[in-house]
Short mmCIF file of C-alpha atoms in Angstrom, two decimals:
data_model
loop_
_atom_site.label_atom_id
_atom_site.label_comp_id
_atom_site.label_asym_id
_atom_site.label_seq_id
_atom_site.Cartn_x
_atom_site.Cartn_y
_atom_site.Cartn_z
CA UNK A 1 165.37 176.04 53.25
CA UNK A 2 164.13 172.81 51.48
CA UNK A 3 161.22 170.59 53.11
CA UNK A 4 163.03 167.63 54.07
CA UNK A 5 163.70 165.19 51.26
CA UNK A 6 162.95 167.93 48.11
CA UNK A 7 165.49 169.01 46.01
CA UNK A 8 165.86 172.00 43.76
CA UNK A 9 165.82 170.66 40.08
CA UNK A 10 164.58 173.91 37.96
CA UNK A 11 167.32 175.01 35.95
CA UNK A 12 167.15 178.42 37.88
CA UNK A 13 167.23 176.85 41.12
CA UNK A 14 164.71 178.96 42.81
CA UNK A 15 162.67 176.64 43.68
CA UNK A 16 160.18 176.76 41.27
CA UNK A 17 160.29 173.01 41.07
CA UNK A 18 161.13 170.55 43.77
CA UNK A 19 161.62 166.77 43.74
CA UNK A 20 161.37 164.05 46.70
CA UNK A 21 162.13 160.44 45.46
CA UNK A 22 159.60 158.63 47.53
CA UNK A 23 160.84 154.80 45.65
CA UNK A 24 164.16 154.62 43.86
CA UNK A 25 164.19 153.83 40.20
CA UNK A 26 165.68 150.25 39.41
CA UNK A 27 168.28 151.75 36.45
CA UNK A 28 170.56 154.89 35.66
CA UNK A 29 168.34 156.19 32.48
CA UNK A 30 166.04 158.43 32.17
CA UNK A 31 164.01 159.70 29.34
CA UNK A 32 165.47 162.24 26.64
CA UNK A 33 162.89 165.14 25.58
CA UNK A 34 160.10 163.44 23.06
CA UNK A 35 160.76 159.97 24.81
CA UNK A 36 156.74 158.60 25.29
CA UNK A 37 156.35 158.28 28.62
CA UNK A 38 154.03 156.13 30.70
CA UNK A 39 153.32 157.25 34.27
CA UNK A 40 150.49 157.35 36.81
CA UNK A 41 150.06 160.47 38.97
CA UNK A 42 148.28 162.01 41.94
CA UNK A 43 147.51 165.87 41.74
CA UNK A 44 147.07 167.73 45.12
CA UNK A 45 146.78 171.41 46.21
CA UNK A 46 149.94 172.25 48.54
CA UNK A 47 147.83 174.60 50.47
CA UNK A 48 145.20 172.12 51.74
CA UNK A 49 146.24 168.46 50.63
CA UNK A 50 142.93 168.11 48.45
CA UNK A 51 143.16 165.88 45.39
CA UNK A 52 142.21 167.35 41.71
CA UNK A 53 143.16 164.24 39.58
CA UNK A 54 144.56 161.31 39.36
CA UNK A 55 144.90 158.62 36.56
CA UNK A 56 144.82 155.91 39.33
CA UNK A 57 140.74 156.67 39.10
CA UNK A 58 140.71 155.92 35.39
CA UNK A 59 142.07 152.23 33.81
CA UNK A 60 145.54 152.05 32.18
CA UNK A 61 148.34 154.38 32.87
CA UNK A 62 148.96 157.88 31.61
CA UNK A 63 150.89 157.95 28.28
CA UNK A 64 152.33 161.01 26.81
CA UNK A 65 155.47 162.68 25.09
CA UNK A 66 157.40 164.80 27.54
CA UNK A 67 159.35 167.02 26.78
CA UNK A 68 157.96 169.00 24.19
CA UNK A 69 155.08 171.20 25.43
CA UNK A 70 152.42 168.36 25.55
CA UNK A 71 152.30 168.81 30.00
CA UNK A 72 152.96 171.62 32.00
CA UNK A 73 156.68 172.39 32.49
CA UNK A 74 157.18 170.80 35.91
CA UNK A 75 156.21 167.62 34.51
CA UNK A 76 158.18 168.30 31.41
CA UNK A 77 161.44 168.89 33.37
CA UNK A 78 160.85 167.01 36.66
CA UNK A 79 159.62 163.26 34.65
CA UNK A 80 163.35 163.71 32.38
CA UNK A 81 164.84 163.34 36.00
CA UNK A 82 163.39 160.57 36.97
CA UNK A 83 164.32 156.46 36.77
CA UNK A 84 162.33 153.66 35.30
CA UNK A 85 160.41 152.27 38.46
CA UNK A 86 160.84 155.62 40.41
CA UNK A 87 157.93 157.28 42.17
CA UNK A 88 158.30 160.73 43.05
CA UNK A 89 156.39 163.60 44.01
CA UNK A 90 157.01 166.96 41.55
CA UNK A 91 156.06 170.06 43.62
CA UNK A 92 155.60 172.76 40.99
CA UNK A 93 155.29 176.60 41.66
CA UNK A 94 152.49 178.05 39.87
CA UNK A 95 154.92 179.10 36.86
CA UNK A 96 155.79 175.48 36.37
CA UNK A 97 151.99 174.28 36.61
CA UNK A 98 149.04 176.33 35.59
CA UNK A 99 149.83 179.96 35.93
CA UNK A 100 148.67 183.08 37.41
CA UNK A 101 144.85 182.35 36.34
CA UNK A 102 145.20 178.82 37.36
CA UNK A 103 142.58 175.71 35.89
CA UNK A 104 139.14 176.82 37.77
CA UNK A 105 137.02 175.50 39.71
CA UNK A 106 139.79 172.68 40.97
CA UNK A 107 142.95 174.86 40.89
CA UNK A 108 142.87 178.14 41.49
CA UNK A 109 144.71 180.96 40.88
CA UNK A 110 148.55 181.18 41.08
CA UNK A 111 148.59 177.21 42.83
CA UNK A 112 151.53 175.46 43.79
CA UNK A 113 150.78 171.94 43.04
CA UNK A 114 152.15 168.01 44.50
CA UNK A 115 152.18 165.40 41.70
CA UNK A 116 153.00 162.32 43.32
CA UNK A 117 154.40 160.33 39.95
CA UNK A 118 155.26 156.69 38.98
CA UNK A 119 157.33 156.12 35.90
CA UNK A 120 156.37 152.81 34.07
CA UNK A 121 158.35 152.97 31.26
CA UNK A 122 159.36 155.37 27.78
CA UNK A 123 160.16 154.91 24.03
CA UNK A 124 162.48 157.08 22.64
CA UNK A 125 161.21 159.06 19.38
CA UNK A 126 162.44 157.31 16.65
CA UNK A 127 162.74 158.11 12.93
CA UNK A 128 160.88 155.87 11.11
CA UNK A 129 162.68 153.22 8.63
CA UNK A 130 162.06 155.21 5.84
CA UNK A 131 163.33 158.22 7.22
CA UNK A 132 166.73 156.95 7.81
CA UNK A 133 169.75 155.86 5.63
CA UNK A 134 171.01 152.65 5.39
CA UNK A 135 173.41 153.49 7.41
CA UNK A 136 171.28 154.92 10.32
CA UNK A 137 169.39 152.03 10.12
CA UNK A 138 172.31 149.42 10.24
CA UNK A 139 173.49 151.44 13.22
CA UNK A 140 170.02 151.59 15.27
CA UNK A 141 169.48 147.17 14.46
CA UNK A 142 173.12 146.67 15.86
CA UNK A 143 171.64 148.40 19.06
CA UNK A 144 168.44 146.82 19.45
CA UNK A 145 170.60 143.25 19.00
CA UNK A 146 172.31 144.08 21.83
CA UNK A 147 169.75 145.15 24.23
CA UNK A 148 167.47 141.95 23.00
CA UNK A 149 170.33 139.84 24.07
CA UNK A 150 171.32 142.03 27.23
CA UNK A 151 166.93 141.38 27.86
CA UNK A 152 167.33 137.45 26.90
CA UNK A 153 170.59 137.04 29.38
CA UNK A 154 167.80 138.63 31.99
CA UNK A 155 165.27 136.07 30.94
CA UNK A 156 163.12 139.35 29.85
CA UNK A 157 161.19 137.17 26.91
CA UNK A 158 158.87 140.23 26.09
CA UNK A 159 161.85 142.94 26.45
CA UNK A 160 164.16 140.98 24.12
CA UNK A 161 161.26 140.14 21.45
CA UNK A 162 160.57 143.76 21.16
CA UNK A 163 164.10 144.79 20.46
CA UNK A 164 165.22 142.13 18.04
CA UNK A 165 161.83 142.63 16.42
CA UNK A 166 162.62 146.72 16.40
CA UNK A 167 165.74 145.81 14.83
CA UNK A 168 164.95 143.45 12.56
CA UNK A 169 162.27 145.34 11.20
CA UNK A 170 164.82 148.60 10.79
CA UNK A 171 167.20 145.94 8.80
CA UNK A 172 165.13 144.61 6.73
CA UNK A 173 163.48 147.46 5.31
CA UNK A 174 162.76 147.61 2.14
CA UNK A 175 164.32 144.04 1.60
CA UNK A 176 162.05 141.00 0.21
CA UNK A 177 161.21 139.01 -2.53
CA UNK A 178 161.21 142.51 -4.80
CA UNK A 179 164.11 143.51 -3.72
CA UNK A 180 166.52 140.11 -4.18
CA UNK A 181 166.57 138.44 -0.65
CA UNK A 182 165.28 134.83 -0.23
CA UNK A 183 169.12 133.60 0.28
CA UNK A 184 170.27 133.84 -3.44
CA UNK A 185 173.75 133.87 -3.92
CA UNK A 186 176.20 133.30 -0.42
CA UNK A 187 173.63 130.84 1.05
CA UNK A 188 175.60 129.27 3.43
CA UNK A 189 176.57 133.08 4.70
CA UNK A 190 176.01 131.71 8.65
CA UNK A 191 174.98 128.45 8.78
CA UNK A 192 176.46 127.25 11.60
CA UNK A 193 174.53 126.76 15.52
CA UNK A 194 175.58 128.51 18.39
CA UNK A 195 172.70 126.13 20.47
CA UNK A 196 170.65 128.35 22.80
CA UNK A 197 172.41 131.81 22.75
CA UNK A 198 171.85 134.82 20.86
CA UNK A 199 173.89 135.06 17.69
CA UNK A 200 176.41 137.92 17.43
CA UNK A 201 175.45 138.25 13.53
CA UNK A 202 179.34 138.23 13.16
CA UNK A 203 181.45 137.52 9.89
CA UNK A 204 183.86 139.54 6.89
CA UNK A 205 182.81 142.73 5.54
CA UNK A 206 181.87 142.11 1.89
CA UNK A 207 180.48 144.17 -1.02
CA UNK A 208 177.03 145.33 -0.48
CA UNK A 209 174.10 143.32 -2.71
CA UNK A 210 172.04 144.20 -4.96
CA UNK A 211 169.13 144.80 -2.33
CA UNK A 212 171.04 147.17 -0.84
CA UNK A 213 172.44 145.19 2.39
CA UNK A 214 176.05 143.81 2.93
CA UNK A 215 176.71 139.96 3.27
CA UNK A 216 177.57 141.64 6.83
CA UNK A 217 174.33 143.26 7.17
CA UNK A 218 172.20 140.30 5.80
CA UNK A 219 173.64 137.94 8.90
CA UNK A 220 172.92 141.08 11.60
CA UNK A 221 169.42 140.87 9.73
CA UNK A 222 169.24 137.04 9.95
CA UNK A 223 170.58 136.87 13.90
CA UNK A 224 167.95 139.06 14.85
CA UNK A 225 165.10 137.21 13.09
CA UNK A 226 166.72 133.81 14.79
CA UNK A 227 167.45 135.17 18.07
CA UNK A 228 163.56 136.96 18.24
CA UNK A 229 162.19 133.33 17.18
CA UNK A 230 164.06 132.37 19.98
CA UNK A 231 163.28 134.72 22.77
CA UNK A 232 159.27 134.01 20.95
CA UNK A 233 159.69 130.53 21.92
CA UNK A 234 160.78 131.08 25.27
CA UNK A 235 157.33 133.63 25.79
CA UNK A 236 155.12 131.26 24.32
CA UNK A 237 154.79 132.71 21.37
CA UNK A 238 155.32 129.70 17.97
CA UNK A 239 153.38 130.78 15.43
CA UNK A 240 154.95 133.99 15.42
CA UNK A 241 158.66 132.21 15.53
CA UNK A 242 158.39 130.39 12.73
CA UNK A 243 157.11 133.44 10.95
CA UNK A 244 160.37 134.89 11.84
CA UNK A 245 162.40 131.83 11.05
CA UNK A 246 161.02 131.74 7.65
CA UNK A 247 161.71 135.38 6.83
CA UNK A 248 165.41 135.10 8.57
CA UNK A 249 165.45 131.95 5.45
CA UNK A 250 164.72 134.48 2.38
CA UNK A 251 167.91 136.13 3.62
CA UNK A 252 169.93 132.60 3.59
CA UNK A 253 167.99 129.32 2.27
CA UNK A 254 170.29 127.16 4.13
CA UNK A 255 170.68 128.47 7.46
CA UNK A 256 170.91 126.05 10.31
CA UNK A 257 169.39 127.95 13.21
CA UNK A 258 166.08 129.20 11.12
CA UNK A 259 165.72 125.62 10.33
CA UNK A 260 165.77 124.28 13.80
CA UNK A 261 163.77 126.84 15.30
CA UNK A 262 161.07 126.68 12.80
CA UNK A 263 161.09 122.93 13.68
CA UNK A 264 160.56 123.69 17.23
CA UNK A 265 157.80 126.46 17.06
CA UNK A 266 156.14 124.14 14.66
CA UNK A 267 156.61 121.22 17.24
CA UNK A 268 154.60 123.60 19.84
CA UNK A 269 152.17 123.87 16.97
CA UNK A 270 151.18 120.37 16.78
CA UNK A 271 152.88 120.39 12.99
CA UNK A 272 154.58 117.55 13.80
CA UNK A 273 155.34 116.11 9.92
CA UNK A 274 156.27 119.77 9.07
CA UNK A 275 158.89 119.93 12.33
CA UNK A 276 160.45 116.78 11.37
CA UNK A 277 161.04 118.06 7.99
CA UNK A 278 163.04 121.22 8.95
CA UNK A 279 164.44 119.32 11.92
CA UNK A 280 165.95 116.84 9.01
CA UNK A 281 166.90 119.50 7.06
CA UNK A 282 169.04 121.18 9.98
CA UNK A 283 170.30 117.72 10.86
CA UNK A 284 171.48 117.57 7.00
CA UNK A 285 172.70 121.14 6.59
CA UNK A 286 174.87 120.30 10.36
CA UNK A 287 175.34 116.65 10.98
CA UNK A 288 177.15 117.46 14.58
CA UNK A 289 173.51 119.04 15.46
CA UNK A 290 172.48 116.63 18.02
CA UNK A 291 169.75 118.87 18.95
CA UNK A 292 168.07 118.48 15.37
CA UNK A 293 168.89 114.87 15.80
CA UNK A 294 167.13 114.95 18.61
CA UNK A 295 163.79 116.95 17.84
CA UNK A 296 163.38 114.71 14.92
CA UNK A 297 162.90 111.68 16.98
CA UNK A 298 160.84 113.84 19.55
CA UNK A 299 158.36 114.57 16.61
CA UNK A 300 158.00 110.78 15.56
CA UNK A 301 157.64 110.03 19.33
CA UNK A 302 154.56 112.69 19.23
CA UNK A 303 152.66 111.16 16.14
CA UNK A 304 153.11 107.74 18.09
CA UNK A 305 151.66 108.68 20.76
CA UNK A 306 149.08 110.64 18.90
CA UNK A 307 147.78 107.30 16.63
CA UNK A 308 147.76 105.56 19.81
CA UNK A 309 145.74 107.91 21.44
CA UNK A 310 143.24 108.00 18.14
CA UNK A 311 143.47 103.77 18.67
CA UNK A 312 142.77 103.86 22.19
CA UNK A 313 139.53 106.63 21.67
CA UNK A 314 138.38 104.25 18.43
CA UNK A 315 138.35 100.97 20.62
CA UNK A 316 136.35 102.61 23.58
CA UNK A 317 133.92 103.70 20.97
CA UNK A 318 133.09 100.70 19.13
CA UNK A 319 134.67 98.04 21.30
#
């Protein structure tokens, strides 16, 4: 019979490998085979409790690809079970950890082992951009748009960055100024302001470009460039936004949202003749844009108060 708590989870259900879920994970995933995993563990002997390892001795967490041979089986099979946020302890049979001969001098022969284990967090093995087809890679941005935004709603700044930035960079491949981006042609593709929400990248299917992407695919390209500037203002993070802003523009010179959210990240920047500038120009493009309106007086209020402040320092000097 089962220790109290473990459960059976080798495929042949002979115990060779039992789980106890000491802390529940906080979601229903779990990572596929090749997924790189981070985790921190404690190793101990069953027979007498004594501790062999542990990557709580050593800074950072343990990072690996599981799965795939890297780790001995019970951590191969038993971490695929387990929940983002979940700690539990693996207890592997000696054919699931380091065999009949064991790892001498701290495990010895035919050992069943406790691995008390803490999943941080995985990424999934991806293809890179160039290994894919268009159509792969069309298929893998649409995904990371909607887990940025399902991040954003969360107010998960870092979490949505990293997948609108994953799927912008899967879009865009091999786009640029070589291959024929930079807005030419159906400029005014999606210039329109949905205010402080992630943009759905929505619109008619039309004939692909000669760069290779879609009018379609060019405003799922240029939503997740905006909606990363956003979620990069929101972390702190303006010099990077407008870097995104200004790529999202090569894909459509007269796009309302890139404007304005250049304007602000350049705002944070202390750019304040460069903010008003794009803040005009989103003001022009969209005339109902209060927000642009409003940014554009914020940035004249700014260099006011900045020349007053260089006054004020200039009359306590030489007054």
């Amino acid at each position: 019979m089962a220790e109290d708590g473990f459960v059976d989870i080798s495929a042949e259900q002979d115990g060779g490998l039992m789980k106890k879920v000491l802390v529940e994970g906080s979601s229903d995933e779990t990572p596929t085979p090749g997924s790189n995993v981070s985790v921190h563990y404690v190793g101990t002997l069953l027979s007498d409790g004594s501790k062999f390892d542990s990557s709580r001795d050593r800074p950072g967490t343990f990072k690996f690809d599981v799965g795939v041979g890297n780790v001995i089986k019970g951590w191969d099979v038993g971490i695929c079970t387990m929940k983002k946020g979940e700690k539990s302890i693996l207890r592997c049979r000696h054919d699931f950890a380091y065999g009949e001969h064991g790892s001498p001098p701290k495990i010895p022969p035919e050992a069943t082992l406790n691995f008390e284990v803490e999943l941080f967090s995985w990424k999934e093995k991806l293809k890179e951009p160039y290994e894919m087809t268009l159509k792969e890679r069309i298929e893998f941005a649409m995904k990371m748009k909607d887990k940025g935004t399902d991040a954003f709603k969360k107010q998960d700044w870092a979490s949505a960055v990293e997948a609108y930035d994953e799927g912008q960079r899967y879009i865009t491949f091999g786009q640029g100024s070589e291959s024929g981006g930079h807005g030419q042609g159906h400029s005014h593709a999606h210039s329109h302001s949905h205010g402080d929400e992630p943009c759905s990248g929505h619109g008619d299917e039309e004939e692909e470009t000669e760069a290779g992407l879609s009018e379609e695919d060019k405003k799922l390209a240029i939503a997740l460039l905006t909606n990363c500037a956003m979620a990069r203002l929101k972390a702190g993070e303006p010099e990077l936004a407008k870097f995104d802003c200004t790529k999202a523009l090569e894909f459509d010179a007269d796009n309302v949202k890139a404007y304005f959210r250049r304007a602000s990240a350049k705002l944070a920047l202390g750019e304040l003749d460069a903010a008003k500038e794009d803040a005009q120009k989103a003001f022009e493009l969209d005339p109902k844009n209060t927000e642009a309106e409003a940014l554009v007086k914020k940035a004249d209020l700014r260099k006011k108060q900045l020349k007053q402040k260089e006054k004020d320092m200039c009359s306590k000097m030489f007054g």
